[in-house]
Short mmCIF file of N, CA, C and O in Angstrom, two decimals:
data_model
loop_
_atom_site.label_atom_id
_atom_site.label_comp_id
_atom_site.label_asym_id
_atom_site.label_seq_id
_atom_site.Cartn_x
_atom_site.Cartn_y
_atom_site.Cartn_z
N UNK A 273 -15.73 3.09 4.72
CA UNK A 273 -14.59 3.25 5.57
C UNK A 273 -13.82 1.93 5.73
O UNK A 273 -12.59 2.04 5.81
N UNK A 274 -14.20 1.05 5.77
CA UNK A 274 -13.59 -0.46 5.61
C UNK A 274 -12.80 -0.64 4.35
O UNK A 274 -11.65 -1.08 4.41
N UNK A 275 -13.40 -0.30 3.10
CA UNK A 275 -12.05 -0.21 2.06
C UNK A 275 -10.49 0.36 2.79
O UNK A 275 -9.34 -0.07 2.87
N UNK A 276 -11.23 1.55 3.24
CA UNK A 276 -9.84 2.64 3.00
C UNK A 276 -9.31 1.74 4.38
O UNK A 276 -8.10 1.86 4.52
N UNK A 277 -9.80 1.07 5.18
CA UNK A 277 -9.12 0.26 6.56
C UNK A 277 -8.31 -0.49 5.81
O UNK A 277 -7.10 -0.27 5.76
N UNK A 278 -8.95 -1.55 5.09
CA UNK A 278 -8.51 -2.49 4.86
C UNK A 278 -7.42 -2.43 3.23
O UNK A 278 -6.78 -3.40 2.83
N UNK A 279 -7.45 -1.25 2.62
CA UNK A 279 -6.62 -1.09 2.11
C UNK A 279 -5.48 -0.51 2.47
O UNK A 279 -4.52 -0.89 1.79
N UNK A 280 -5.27 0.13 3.17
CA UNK A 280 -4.42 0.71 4.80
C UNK A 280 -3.31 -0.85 4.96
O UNK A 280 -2.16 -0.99 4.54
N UNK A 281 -4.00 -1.64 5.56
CA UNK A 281 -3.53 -2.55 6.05
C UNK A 281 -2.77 -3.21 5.06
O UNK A 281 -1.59 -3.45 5.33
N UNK A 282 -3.41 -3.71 3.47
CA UNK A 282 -2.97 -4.29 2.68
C UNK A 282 -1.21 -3.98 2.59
O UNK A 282 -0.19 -4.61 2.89
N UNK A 283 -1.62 -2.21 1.82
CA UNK A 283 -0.21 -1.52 1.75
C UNK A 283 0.68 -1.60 2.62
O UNK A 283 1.82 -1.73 2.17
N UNK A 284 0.54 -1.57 4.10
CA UNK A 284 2.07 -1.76 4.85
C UNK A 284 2.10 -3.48 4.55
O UNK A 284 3.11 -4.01 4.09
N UNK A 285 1.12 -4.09 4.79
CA UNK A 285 1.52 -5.44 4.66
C UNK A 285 2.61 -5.77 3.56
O UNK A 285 3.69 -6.35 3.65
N UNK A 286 1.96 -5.24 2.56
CA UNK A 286 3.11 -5.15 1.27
C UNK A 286 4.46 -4.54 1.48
O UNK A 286 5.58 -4.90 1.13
N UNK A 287 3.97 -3.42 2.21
CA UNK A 287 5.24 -2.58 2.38
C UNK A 287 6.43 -3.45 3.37
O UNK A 287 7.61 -3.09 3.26
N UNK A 288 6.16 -4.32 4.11
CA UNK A 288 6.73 -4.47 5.21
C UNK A 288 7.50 -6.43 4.66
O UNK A 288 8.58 -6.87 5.05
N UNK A 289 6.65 -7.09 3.84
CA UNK A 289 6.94 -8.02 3.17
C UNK A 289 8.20 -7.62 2.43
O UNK A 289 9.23 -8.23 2.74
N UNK A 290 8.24 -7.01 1.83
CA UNK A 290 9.03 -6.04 0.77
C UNK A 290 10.13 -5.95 1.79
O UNK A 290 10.98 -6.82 2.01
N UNK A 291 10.00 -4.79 2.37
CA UNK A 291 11.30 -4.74 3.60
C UNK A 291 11.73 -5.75 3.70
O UNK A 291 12.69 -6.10 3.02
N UNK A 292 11.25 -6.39 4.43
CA UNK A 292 12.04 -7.87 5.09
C UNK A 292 12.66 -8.66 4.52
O UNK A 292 13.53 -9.33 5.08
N UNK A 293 12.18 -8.84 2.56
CA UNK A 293 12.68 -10.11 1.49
C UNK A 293 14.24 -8.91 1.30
O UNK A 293 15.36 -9.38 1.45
N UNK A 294 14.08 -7.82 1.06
CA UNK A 294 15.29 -6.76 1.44
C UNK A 294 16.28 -7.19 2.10
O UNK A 294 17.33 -7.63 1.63
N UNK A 295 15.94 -7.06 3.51
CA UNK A 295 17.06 -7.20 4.68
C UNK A 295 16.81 -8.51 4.54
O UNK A 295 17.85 -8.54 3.89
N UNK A 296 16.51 -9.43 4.53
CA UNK A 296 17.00 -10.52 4.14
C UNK A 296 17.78 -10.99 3.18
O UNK A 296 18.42 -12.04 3.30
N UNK A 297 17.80 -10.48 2.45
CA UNK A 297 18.78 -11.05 1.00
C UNK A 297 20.28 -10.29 1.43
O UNK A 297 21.30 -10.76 0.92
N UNK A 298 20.40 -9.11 2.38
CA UNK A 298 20.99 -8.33 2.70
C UNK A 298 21.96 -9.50 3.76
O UNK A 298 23.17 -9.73 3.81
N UNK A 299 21.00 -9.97 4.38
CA UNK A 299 21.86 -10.59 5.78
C UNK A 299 22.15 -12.10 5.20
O UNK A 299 22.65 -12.93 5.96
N UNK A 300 21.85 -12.43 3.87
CA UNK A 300 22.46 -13.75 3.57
C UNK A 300 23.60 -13.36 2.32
O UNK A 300 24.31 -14.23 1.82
N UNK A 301 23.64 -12.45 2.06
CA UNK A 301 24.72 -11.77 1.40
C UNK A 301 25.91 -12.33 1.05
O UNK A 301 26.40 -12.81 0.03
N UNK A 302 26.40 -12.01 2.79
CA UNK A 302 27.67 -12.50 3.08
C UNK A 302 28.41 -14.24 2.69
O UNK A 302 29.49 -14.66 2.27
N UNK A 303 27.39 -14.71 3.04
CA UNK A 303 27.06 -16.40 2.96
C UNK A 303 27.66 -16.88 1.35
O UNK A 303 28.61 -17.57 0.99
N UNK A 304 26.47 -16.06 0.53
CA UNK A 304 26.48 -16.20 -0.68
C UNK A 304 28.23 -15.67 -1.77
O UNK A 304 28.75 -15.91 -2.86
N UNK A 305 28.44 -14.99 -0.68
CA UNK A 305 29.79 -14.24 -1.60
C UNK A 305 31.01 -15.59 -1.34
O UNK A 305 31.72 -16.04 -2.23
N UNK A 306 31.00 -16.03 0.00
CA UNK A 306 31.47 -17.41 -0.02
C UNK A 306 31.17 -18.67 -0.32
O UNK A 306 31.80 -19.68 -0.01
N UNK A 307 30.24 -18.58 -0.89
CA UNK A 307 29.94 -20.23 -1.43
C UNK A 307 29.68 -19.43 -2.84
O UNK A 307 28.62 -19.99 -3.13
N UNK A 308 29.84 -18.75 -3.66
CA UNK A 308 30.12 -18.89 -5.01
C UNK A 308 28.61 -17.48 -5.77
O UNK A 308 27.44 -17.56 -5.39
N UNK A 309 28.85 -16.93 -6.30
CA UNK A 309 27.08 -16.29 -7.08
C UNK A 309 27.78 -15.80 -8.20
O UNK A 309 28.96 -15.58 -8.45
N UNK A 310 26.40 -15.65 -8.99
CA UNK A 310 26.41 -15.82 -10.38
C UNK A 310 27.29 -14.17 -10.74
O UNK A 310 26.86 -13.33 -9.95
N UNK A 311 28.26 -13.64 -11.61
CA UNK A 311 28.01 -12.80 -12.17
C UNK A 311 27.40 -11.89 -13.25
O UNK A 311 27.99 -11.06 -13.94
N UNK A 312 26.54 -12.11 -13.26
CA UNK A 312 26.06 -11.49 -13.91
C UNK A 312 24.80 -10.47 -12.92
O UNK A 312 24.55 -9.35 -13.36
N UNK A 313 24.00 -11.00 -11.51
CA UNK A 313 23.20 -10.74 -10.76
C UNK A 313 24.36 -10.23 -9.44
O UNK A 313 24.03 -9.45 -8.55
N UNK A 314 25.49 -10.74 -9.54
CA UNK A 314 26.31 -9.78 -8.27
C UNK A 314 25.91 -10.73 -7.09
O UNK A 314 25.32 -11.77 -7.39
N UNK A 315 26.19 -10.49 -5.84
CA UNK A 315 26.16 -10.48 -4.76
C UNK A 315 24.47 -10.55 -3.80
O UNK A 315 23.71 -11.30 -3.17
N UNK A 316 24.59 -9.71 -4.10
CA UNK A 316 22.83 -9.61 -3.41
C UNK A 316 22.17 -9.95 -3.94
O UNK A 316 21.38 -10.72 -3.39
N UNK A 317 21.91 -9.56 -5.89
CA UNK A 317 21.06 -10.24 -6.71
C UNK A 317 20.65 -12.11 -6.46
O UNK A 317 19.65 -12.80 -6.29
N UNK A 318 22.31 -12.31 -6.57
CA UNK A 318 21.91 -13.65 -6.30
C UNK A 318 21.52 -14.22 -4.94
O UNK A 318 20.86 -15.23 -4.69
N UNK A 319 21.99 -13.46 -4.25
CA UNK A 319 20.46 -13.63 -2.50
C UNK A 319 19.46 -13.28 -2.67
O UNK A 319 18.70 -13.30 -1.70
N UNK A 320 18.97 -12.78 -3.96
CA UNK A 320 17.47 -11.92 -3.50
C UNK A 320 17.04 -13.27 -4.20
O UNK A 320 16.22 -13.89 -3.53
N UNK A 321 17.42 -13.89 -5.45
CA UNK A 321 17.42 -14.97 -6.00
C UNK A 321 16.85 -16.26 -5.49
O UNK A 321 15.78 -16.75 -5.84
N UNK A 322 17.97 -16.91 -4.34
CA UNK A 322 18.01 -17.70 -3.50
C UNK A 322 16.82 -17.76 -2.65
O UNK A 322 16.16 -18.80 -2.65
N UNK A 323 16.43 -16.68 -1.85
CA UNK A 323 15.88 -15.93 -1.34
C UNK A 323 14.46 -16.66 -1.82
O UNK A 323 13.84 -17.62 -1.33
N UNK A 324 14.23 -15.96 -2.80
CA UNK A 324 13.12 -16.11 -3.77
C UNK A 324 11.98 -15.34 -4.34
O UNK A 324 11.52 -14.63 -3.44
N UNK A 325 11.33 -15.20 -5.44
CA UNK A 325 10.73 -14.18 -6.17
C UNK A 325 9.13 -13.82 -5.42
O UNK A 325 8.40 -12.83 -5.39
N UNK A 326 9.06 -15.22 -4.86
CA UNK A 326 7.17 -15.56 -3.90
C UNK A 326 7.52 -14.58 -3.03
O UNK A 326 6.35 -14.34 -2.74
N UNK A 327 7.94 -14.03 -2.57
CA UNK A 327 7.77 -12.84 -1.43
C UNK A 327 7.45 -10.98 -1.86
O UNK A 327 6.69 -10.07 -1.54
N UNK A 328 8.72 -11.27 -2.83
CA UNK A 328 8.36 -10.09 -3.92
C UNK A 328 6.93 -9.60 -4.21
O UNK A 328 6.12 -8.76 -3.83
N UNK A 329 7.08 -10.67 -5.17
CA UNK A 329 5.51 -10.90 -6.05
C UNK A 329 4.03 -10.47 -4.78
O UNK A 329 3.12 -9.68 -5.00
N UNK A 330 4.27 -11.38 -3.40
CA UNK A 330 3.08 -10.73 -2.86
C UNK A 330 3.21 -9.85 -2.40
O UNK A 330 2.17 -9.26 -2.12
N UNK A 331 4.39 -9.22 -2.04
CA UNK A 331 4.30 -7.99 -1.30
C UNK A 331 3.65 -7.11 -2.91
O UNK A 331 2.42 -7.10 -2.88
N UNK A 332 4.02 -6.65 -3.77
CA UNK A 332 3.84 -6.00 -4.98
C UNK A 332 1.99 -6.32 -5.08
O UNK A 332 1.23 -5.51 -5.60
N UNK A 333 1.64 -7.33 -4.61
CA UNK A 333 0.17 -7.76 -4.93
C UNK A 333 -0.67 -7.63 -3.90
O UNK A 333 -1.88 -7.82 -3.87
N UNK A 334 0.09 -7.28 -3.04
CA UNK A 334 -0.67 -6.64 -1.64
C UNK A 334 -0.84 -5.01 -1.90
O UNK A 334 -1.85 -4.30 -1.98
N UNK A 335 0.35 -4.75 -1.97
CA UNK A 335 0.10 -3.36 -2.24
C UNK A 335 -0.60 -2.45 -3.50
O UNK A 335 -0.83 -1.25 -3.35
N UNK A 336 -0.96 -3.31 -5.03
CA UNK A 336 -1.68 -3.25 -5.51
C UNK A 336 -3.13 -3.05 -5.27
O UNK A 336 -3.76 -2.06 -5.65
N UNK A 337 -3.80 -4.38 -4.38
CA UNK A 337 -4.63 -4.44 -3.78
C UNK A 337 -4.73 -3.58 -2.82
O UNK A 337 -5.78 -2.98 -3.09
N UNK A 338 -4.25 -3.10 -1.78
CA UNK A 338 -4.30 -1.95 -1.10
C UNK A 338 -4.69 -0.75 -1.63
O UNK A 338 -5.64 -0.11 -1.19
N UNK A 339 -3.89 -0.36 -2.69
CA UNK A 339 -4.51 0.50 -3.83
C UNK A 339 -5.66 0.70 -3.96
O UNK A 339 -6.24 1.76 -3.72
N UNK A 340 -6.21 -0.47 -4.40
CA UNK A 340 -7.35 -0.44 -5.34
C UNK A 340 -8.27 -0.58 -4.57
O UNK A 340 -9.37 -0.56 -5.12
N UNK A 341 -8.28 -0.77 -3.04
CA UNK A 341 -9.37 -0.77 -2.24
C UNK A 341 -9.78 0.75 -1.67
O UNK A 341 -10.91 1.23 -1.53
N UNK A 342 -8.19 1.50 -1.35
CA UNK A 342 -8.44 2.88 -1.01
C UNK A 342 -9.35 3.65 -2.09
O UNK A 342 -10.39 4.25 -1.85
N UNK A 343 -8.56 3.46 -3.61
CA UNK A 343 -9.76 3.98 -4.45
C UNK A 343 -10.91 3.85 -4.21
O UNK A 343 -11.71 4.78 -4.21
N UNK A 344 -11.30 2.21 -3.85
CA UNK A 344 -12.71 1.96 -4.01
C UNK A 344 -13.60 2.88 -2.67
O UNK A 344 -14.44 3.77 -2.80
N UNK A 345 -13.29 2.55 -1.96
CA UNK A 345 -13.63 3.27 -0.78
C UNK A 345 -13.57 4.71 -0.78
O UNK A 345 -14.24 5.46 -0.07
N UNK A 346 -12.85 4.95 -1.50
CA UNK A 346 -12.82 6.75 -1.52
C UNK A 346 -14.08 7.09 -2.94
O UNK A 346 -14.72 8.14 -2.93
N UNK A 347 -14.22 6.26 -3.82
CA UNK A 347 -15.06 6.60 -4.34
C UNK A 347 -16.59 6.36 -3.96
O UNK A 347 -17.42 6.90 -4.69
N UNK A 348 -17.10 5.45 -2.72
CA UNK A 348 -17.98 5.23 -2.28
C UNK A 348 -18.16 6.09 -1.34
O UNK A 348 -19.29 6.57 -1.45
N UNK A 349 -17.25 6.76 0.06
CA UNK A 349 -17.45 7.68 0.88
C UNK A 349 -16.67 8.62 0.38
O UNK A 349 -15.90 9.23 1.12
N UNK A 350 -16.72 8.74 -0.30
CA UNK A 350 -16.00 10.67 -0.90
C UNK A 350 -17.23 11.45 -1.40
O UNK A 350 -17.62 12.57 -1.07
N UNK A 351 -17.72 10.61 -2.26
CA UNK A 351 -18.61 11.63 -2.66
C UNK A 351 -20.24 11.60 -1.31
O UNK A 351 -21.08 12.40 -1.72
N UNK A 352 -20.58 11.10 -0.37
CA UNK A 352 -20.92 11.16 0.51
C UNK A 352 -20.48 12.66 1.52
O UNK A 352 -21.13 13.50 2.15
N UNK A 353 -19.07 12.41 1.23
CA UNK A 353 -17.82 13.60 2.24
C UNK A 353 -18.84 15.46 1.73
O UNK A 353 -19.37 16.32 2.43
N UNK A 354 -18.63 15.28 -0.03
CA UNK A 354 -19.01 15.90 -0.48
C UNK A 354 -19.89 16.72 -0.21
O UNK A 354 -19.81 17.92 0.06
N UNK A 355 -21.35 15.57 -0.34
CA UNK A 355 -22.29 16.23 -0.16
C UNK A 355 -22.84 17.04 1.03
O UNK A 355 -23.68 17.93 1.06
N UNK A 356 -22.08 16.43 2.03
CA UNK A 356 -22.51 16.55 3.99
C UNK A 356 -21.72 18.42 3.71
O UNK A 356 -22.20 19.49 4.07
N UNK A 357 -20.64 18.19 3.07
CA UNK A 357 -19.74 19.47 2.97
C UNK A 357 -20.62 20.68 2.52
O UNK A 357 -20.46 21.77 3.07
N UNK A 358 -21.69 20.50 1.37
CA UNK A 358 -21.91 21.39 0.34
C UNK A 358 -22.93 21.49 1.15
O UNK A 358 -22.81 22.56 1.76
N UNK A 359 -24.06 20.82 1.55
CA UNK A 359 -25.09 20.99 2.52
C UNK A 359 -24.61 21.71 3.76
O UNK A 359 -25.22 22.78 3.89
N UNK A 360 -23.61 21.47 4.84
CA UNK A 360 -23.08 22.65 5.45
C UNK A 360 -22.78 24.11 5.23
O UNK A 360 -22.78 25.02 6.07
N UNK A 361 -22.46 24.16 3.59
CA UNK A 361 -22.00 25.36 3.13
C UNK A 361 -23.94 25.73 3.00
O UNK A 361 -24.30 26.52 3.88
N UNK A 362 -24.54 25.49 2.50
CA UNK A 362 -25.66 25.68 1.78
C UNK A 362 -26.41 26.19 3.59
O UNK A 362 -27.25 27.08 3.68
N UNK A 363 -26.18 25.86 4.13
CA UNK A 363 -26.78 26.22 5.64
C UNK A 363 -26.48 27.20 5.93
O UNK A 363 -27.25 27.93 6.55
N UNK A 364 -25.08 27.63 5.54
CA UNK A 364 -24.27 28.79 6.49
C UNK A 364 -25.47 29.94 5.67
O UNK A 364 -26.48 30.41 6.19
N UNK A 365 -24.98 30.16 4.38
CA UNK A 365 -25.02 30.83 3.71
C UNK A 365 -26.92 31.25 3.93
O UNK A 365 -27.32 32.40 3.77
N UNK A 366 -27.60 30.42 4.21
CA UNK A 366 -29.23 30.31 4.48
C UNK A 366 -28.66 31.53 5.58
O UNK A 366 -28.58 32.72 5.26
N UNK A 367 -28.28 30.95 7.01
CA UNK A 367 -27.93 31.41 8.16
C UNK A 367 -28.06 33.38 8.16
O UNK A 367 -28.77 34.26 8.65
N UNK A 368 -26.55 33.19 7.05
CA UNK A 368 -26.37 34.06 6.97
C UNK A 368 -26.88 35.26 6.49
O UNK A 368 -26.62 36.38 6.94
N UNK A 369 -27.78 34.94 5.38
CA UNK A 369 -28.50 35.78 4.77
C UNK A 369 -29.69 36.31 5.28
O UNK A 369 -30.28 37.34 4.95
N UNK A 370 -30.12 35.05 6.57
CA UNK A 370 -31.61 35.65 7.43
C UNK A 370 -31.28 36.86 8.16
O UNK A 370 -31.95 37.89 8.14
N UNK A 371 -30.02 36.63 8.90
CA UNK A 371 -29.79 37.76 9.82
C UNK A 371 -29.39 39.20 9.46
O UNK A 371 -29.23 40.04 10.35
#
């Protein structure tokens, strides 16, 4: 259960890094259209630019990691989930057949 926590956490972390390098490049925009940006990247490109790629990159590597922890964790308590499930079924069905 700590994977799937802590991969939980990873993903918005990522998710929310991400947002913010967003609205940020968004709210220096304006700045950038008056002091000069490249055409070829436009307007925002060249704020996301400025900005810089290190925020990107971890948000994308957080949420990777987030990933790969939910997997892990789901493959360690899933099949656990499983078995508690099939053993419940395997009870009823005992249950049912005595009476």
């Amino acid at each position: 259960m700590k994977f799937v926590l802590l991969g939980g956490i990873s993903i918005l972390s990522g998710v929310l890094i991400f947002g913010f390098t967003l609205v940020a490049a968004a709210v220096y925009s304006p700045q950038v259209a008056t002091l000069g940006y490249s055409a070829n990247l436009g307007v925002y490109g060249t704020a996301l630019k400025e900005i810089g790629i290190l925020p990107l990159m971890m948000s994308f590597i957080f949420f990777v990691v987030g990933l790969v922890l939910i997997v892990k964790g789901e493959e360690i308590y899933g099949n656990h989930t499983a078995d508690k499930i099939s053993d419940l079924e395997e009870t009823h069905i005992d249950t049912a057949e005595n009476k």
